[in-house]
CSV table of C-alpha atoms and ligand atoms in Angstrom, one decimal:
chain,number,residue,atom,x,y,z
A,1,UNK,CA,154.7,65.4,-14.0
A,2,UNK,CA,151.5,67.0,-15.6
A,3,UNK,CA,149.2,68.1,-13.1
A,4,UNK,CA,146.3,65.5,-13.7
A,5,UNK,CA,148.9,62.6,-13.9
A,6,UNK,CA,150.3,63.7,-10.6
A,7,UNK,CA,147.1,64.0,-8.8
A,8,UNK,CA,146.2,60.6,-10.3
A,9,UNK,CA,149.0,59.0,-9.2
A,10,UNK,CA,149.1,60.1,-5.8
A,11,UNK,CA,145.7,59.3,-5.2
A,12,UNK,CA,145.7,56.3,-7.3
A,13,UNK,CA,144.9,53.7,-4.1
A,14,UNK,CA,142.8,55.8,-2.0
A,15,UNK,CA,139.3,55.6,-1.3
A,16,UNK,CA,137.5,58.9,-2.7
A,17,UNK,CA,136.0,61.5,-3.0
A,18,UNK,CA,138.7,62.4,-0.7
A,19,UNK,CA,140.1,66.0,-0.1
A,20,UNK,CA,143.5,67.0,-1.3
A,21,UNK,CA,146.0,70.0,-0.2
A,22,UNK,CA,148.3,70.5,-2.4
A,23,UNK,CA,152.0,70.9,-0.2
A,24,UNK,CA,153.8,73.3,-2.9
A,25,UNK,CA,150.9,75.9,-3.9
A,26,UNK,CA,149.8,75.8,-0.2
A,27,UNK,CA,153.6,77.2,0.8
A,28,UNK,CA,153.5,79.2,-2.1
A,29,UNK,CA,150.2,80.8,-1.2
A,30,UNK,CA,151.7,80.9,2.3
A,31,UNK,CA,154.4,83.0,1.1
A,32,UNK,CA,152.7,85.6,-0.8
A,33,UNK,CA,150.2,86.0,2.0
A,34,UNK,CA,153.2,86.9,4.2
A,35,UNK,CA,154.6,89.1,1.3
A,36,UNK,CA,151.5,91.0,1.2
A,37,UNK,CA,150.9,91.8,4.7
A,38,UNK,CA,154.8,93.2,4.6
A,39,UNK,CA,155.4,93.0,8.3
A,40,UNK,CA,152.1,93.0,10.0
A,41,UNK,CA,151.3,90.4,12.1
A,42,UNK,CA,148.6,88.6,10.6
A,43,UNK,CA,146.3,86.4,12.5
A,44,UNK,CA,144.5,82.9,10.8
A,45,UNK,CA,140.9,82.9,10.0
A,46,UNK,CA,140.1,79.1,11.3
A,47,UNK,CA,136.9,79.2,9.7
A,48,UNK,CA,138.6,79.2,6.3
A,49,UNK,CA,141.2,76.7,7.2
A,50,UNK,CA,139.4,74.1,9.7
A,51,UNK,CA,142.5,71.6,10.3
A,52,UNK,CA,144.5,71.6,13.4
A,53,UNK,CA,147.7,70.2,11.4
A,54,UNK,CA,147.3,73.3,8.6
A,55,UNK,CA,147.1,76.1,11.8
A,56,UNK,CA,150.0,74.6,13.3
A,57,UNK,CA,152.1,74.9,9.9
A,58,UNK,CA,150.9,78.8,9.8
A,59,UNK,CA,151.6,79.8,13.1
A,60,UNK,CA,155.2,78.5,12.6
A,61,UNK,CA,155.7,81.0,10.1
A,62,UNK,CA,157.3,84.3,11.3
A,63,UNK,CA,154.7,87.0,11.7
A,64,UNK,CA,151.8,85.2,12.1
A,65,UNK,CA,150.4,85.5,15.3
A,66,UNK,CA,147.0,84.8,16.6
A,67,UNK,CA,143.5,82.9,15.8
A,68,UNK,CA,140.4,84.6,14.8
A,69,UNK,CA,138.2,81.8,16.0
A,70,UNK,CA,134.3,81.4,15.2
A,71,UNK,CA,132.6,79.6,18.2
A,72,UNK,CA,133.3,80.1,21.8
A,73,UNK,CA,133.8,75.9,22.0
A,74,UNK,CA,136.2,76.3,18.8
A,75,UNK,CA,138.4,78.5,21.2
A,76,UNK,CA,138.2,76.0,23.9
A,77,UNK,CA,139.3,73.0,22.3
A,78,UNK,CA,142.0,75.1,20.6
A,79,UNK,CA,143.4,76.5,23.9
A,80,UNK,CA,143.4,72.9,25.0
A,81,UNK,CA,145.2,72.0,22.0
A,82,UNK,CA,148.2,74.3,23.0
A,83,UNK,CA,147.3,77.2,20.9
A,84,UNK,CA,147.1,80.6,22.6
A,85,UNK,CA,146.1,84.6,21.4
A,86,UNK,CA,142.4,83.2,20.5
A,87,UNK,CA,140.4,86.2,19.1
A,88,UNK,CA,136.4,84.7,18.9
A,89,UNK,CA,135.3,86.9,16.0
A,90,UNK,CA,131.7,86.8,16.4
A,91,UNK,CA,129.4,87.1,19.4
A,92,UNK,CA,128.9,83.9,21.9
A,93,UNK,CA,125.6,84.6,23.5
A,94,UNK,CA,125.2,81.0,25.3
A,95,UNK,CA,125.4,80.2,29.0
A,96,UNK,CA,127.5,77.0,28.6
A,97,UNK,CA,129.6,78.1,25.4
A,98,UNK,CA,130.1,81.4,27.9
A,99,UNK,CA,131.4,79.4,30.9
A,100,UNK,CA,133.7,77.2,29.5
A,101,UNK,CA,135.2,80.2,28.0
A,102,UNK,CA,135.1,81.9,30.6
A,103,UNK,CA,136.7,78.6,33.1
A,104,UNK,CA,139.6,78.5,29.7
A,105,UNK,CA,140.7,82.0,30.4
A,106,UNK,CA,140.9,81.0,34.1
A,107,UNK,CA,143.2,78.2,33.3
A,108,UNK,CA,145.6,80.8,31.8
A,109,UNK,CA,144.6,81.0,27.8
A,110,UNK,CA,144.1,84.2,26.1
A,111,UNK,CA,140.7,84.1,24.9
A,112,UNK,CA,139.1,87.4,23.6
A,113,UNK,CA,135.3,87.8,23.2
A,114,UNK,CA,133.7,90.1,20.7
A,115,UNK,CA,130.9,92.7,21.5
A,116,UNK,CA,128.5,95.2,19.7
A,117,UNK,CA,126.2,95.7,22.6
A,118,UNK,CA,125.5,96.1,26.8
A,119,UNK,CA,123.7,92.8,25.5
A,120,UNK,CA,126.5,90.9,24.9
A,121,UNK,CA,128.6,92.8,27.9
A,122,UNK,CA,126.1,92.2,30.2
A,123,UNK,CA,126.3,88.2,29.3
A,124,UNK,CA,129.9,87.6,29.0
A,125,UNK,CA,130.6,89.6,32.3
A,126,UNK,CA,127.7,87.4,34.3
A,127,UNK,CA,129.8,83.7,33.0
A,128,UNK,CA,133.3,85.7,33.4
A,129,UNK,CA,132.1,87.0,36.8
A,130,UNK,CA,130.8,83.6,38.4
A,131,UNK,CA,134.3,81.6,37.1
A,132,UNK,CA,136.0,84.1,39.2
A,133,UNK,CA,137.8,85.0,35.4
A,134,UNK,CA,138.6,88.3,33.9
A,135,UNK,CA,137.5,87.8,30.2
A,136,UNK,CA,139.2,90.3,27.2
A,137,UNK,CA,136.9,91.9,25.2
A,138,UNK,CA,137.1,93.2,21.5
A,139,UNK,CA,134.2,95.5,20.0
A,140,UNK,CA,133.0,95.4,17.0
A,141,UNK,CA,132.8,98.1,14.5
A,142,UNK,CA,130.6,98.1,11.3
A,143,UNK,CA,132.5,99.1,8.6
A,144,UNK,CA,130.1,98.7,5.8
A,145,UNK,CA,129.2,102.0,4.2
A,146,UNK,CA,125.8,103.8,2.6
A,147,UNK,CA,126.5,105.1,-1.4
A,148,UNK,CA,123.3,106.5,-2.1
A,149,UNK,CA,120.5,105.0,-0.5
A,150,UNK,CA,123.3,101.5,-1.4
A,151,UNK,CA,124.5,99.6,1.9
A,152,UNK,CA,127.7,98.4,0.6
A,153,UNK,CA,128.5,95.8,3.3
A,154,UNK,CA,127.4,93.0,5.5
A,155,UNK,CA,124.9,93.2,8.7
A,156,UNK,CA,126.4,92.2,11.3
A,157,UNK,CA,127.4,94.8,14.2
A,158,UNK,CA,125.0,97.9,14.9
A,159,UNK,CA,128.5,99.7,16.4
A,160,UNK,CA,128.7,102.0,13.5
A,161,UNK,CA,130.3,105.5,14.8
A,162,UNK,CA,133.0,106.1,17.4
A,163,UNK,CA,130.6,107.4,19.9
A,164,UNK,CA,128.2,104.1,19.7
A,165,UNK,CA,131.8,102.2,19.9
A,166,UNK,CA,132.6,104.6,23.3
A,167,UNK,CA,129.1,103.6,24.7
A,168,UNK,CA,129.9,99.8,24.8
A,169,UNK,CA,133.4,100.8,26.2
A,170,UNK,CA,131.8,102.6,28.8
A,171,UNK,CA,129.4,99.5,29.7
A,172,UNK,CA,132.5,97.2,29.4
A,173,UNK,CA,134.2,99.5,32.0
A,174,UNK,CA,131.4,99.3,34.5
A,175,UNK,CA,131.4,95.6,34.0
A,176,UNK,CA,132.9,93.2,36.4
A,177,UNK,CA,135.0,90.0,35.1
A,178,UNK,CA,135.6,91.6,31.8
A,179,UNK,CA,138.0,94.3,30.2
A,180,UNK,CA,138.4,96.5,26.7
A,181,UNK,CA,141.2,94.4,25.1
A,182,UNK,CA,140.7,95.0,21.0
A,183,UNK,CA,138.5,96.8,18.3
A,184,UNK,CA,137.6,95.0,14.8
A,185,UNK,CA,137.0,96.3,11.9
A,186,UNK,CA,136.0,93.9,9.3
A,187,UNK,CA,135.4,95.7,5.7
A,188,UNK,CA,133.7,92.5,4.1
A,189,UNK,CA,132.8,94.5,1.2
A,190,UNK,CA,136.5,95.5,0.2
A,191,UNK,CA,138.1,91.8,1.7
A,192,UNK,CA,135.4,89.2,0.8
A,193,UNK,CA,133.8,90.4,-2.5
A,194,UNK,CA,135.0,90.0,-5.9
A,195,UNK,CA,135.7,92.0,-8.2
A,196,UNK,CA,134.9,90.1,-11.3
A,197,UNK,CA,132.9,87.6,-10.1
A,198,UNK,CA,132.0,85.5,-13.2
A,199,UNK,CA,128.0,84.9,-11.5
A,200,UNK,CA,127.5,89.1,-11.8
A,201,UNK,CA,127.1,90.6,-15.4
A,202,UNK,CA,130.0,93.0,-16.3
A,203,UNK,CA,127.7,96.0,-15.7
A,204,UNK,CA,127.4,94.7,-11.5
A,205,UNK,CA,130.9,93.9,-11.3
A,206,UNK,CA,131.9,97.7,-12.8
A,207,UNK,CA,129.6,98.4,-9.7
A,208,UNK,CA,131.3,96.2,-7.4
A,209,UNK,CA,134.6,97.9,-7.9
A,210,UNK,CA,133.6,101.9,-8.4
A,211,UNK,CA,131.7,101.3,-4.6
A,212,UNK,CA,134.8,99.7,-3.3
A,213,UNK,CA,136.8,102.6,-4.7
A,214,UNK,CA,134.8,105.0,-2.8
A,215,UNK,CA,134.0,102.8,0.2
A,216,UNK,CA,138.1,102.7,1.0
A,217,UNK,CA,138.3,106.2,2.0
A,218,UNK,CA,135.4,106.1,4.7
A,219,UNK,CA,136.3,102.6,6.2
A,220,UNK,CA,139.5,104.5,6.3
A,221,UNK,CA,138.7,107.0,8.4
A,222,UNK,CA,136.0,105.5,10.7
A,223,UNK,CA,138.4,103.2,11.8
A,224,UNK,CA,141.0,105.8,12.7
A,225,UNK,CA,138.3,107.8,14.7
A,226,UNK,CA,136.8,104.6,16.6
A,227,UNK,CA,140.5,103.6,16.9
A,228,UNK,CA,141.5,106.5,18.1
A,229,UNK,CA,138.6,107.9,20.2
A,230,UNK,CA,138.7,104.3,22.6
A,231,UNK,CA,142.8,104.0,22.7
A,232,UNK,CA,142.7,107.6,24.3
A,233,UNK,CA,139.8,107.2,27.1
A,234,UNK,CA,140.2,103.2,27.8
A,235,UNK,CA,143.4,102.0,26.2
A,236,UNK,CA,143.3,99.2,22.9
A,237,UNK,CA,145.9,96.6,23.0
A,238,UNK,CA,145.0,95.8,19.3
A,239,UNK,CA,143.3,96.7,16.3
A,240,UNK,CA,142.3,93.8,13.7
A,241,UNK,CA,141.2,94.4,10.1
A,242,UNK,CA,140.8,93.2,6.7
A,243,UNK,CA,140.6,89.6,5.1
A,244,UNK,CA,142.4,87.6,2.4
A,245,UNK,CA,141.3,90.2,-0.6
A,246,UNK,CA,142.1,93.4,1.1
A,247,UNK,CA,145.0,92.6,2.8
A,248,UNK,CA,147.1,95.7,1.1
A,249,UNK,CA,144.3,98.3,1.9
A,250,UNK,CA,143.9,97.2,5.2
A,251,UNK,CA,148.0,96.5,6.1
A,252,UNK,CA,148.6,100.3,5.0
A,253,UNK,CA,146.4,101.9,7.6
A,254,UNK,CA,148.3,103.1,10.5
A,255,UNK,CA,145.6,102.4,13.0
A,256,UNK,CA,145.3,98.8,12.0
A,257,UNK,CA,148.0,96.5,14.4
A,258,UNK,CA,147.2,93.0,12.3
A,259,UNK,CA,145.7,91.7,9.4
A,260,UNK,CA,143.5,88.5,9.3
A,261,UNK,CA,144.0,86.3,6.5
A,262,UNK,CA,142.3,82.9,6.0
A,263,UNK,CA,141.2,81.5,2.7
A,264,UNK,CA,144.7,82.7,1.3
A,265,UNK,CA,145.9,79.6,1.9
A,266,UNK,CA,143.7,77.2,0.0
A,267,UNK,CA,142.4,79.5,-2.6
A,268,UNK,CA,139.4,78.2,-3.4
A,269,UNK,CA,137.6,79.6,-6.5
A,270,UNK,CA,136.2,82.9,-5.0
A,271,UNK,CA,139.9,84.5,-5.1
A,272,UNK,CA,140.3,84.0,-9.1
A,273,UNK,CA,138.4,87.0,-9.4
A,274,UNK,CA,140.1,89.5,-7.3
A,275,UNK,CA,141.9,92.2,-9.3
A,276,UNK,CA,145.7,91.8,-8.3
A,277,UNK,CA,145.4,88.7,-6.6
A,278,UNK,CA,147.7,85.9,-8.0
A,279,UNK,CA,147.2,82.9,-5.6
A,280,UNK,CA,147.6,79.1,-7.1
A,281,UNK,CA,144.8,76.7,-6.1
A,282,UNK,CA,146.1,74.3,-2.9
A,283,UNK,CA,143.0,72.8,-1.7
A,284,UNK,CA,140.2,70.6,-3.2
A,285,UNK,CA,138.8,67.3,-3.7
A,286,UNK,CA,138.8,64.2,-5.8
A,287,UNK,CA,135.9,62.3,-6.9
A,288,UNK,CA,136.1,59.0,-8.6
A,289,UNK,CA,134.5,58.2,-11.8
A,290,UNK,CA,132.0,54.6,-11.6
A,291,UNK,CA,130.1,55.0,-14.6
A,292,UNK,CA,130.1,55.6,-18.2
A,293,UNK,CA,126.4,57.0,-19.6
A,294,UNK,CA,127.6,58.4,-22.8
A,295,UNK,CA,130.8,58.4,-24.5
A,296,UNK,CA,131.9,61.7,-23.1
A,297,UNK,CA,130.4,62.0,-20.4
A,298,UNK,CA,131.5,60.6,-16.6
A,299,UNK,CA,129.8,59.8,-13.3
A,300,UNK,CA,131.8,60.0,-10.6
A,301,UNK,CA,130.4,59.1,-7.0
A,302,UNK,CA,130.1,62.4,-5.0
A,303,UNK,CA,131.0,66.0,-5.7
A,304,UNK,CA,128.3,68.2,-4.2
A,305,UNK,CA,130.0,70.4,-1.6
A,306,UNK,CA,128.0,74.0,-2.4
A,307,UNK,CA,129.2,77.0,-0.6
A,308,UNK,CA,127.1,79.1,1.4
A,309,UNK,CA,126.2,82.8,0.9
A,310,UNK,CA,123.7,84.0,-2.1
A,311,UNK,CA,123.1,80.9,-4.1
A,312,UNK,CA,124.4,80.9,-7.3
A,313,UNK,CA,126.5,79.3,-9.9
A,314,UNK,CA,129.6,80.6,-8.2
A,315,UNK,CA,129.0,79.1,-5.2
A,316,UNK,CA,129.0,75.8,-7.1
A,317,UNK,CA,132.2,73.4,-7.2
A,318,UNK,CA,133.8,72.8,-10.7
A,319,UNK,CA,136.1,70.2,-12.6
A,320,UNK,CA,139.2,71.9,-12.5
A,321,UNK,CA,141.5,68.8,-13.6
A,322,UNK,CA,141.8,67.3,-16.4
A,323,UNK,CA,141.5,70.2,-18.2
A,324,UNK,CA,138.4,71.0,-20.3
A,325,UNK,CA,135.9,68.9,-17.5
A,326,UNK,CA,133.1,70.3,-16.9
A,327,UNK,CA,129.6,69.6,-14.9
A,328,UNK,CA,126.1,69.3,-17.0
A,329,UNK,CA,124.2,72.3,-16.6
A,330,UNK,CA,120.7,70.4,-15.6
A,331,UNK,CA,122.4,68.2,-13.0
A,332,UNK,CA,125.5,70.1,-11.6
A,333,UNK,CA,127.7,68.6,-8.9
A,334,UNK,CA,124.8,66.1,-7.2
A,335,UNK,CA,124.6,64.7,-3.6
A,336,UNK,CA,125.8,61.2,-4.3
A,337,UNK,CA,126.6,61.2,-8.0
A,338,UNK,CA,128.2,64.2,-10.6
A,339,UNK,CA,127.8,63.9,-14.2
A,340,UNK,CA,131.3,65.4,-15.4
A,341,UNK,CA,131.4,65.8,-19.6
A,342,UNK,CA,134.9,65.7,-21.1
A,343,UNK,CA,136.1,64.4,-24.4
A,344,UNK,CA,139.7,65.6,-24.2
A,345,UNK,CA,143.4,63.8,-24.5
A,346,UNK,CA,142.7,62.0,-21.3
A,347,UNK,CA,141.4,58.6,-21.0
A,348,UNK,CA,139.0,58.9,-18.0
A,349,UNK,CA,137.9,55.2,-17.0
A,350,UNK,CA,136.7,54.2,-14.2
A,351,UNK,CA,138.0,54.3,-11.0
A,352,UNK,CA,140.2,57.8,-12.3
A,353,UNK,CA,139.7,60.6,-10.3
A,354,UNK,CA,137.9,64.0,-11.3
A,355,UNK,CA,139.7,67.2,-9.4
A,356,UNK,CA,137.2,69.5,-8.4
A,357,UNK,CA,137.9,72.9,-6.9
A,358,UNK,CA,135.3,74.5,-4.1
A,359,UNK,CA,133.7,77.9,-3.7
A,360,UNK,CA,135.1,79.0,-0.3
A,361,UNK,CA,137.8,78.0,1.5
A,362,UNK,CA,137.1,76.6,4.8
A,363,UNK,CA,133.8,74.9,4.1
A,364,UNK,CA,135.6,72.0,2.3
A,365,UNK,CA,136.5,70.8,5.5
A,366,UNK,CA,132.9,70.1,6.5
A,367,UNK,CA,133.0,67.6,4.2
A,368,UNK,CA,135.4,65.7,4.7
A,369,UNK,CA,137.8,63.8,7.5
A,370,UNK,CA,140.9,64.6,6.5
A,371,UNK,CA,143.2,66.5,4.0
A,372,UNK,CA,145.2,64.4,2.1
A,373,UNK,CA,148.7,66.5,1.4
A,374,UNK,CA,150.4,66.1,-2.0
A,375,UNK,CA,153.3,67.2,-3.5
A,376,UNK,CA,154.6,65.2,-7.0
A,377,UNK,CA,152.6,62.9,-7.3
A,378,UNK,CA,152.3,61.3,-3.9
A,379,UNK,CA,150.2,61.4,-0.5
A,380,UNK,CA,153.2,62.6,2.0
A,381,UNK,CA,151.0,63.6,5.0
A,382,UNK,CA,147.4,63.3,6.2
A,383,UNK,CA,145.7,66.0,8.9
A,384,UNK,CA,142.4,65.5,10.4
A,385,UNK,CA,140.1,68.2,10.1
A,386,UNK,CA,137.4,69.6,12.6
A,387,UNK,CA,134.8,66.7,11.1
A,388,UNK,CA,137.7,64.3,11.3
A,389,UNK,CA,138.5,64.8,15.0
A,390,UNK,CA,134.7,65.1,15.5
A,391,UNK,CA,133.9,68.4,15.4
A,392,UNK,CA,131.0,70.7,14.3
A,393,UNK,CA,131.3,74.0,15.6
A,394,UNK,CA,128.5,75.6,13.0
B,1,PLP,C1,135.6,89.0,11.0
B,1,PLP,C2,136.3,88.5,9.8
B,1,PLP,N1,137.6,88.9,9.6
B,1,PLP,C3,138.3,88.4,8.5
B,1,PLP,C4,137.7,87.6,7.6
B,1,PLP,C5,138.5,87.2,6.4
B,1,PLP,O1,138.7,85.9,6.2
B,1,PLP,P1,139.3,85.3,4.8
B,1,PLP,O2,140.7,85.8,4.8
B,1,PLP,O3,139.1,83.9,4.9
B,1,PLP,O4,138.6,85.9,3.7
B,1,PLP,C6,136.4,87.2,7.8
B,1,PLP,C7,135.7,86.3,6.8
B,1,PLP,O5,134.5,86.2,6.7
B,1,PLP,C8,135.7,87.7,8.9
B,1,PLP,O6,134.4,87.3,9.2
């Protein structure tokens, strides 16, 4: 079946907009993820999946191993879910979110915290210490680099050499109810920028990948020297790097024990524009057309699910099928109606569905209660996601 009439049949009686995932590019995506890491563990970014059924699928598959979590709670409700090897990517700083982490670890999950200061040591280890738990820490290292007065990177951890890494190690160490588990080291500018984004002129993209080029080398070698300087004085029982467009740079250095991959597995529209990246779309959403302004042009009830970062148009959702619909440059994809102009073979009356494809991957699922899954042209499964089992981490 062509792809339009398939998605139109299957989600000919449903109520929409509704969000799709798409059984046979998913698996297919699942599989080339796994081919590209070539036998290192990778753990599942949940911020870039955000569906209990869809993590259950991927942790079935050999070789991947782990969450990377984003919220304390997250970790909480996953552990009590019956999923274990949680890795909370990003700092907790609460009291509560601390305790009930810290009363989870107690209760026999692996929950690891991350870390870039005594701040942050000092915290954990007060919550970990009064729930009588000992709570695994993972530091994290800055791997975004300086080209020229350029900071080619994100701002995120101040931990930028392995001496400042050492100094939270050492404050770890002299820290009751917590322990030196893991070191990160995220390169966001290699894994989760383009390299031909279609919102940067040619001349910033040719940028983009000349500062990755040299950025490599010196992400390479900080994180063998962090890895190396904190394995020898406190012992690392892992090393996590890289993201869903890095995964062969970051897989390839030997201090690195697993990979992270997340948004791999829906593709969303940010990963057309890696170089070497071949993944097919498996996630999205359908909106339904109610009204007929012109003769080529369709309003549909919904559509505006904008990603977050730098605003701009590629952080926009587009009309992927049928082919040739696009949005109305004054109006874009609206809060509760999207203008969609299209005067191809298709006859688009009311009540058809528009297929729309998101910016990032994840973020789709804040939007809506459940993925719909569909494979020839039916609905053969439903999962909830966070939203749908009524959850809003951030
Ligand atoms: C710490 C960390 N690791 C890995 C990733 C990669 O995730 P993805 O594969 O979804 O790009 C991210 C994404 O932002 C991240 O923050």
């Amino acid at each position: 079946m062509e792809a339009y009439g398939a998605y139109r049949a299957a989600l000919e009686d449903r109520e929409l907009p509704a969000a799709f995932l798409d059984r046979g590019a998913f698996e297919a995506n699942l599989d080339r993820t796994a081919a590209r890491a070539d036998g290192v563990p990778v753990r599942v970014a949940t911020k870039s999946v955000r569906c209990v059924g869809v993590l259950e699928r991927l942790l079935a598959e050999p070789g991947f191993e782990g969450l990377m979590c984003y919220t304390g709670h997250e970790a909480a409700d996953l552990a009590a879910a019956g999923f274990d090897d949680l890795l909370v990517a990003y700092p907790v700083v609460g009291d509560d979110e601390l305790r009930r982490v810290a009363e989870t670890v107690v209760d026999g999950a692996r929950i690891v915290l991350t870390v870039d200061s005594e701040e942050h040591v000092r915290r954990t280890g007060a919550a970990a210490d009064e729930a009588g738990a000992d709570v695994p820490l993972c530091i994290d290292l800055d791997c975004s680099t300086e080209h020229l007065s350029v900071h080619f990177g994100v701002r995120r951890s101040p931990v930028r050499t392995p001496a400042a890494a050492l100094s939270v190690a050492e404050t770890v160490a002299g820290t009751p109810g917590v322990h030196l588990s893991g070191l990160m080291c995220y390169e966001a500018q290699l894994a989760g920028l383009p390299d031909r984004n279609p919102a940067n002129g040619a001349v910033e993209n040719a940028a983009i990948r000349r500062l990755k080029e040299r950025s490599r080398p010196v992400v390479r070698e900080r994180r063998r020297s962090a890895a190396e300087a904190l394995d020898a004085e406190f012992g690392l029982e892992f090393v996590n790097g890289g993201g869903t467009g890095s995964l062969e740079f970051t897989r390839e250095d030997p201090s690195v024990t697993e990979v992270t991959a997340g948004s791999a597995y829906y593709a969303p529209r940010q990963f057309d524009w890696y170089d070497g990246l071949d993944y097919d779309p498996a996630a999205g959403y359908a909106v339904e057309v109610t009204r007929l302004p012109d003769d080529d042009v369709h309003t549909c009830r919904g559509g505006g699910y904008v990603a977050s970062g730098p605003v701009g148009e590629d952080k926009a959702p587009v009309p992927w099928l049928p082919e040739g619909a696009e949005l109305l440059e004054r109006e874009g994809a609206g809060e509760v109606q999207t203008p969609v102009r299209y005067d191809g073979p298709v006859d688009l009356a009311v009540g058809d569905p528009v297929v729309m494809r998101h910016g990032k991957a994840g973020e789709l699922c804040r939007f809506f209660e459940e993925l719909l899954v569909v494979d020839g042209g039916e609905v053969v499964d439903a999962h909830a996601t966070y939203r749908g089992e009524g959850k809003c981490y951030v």
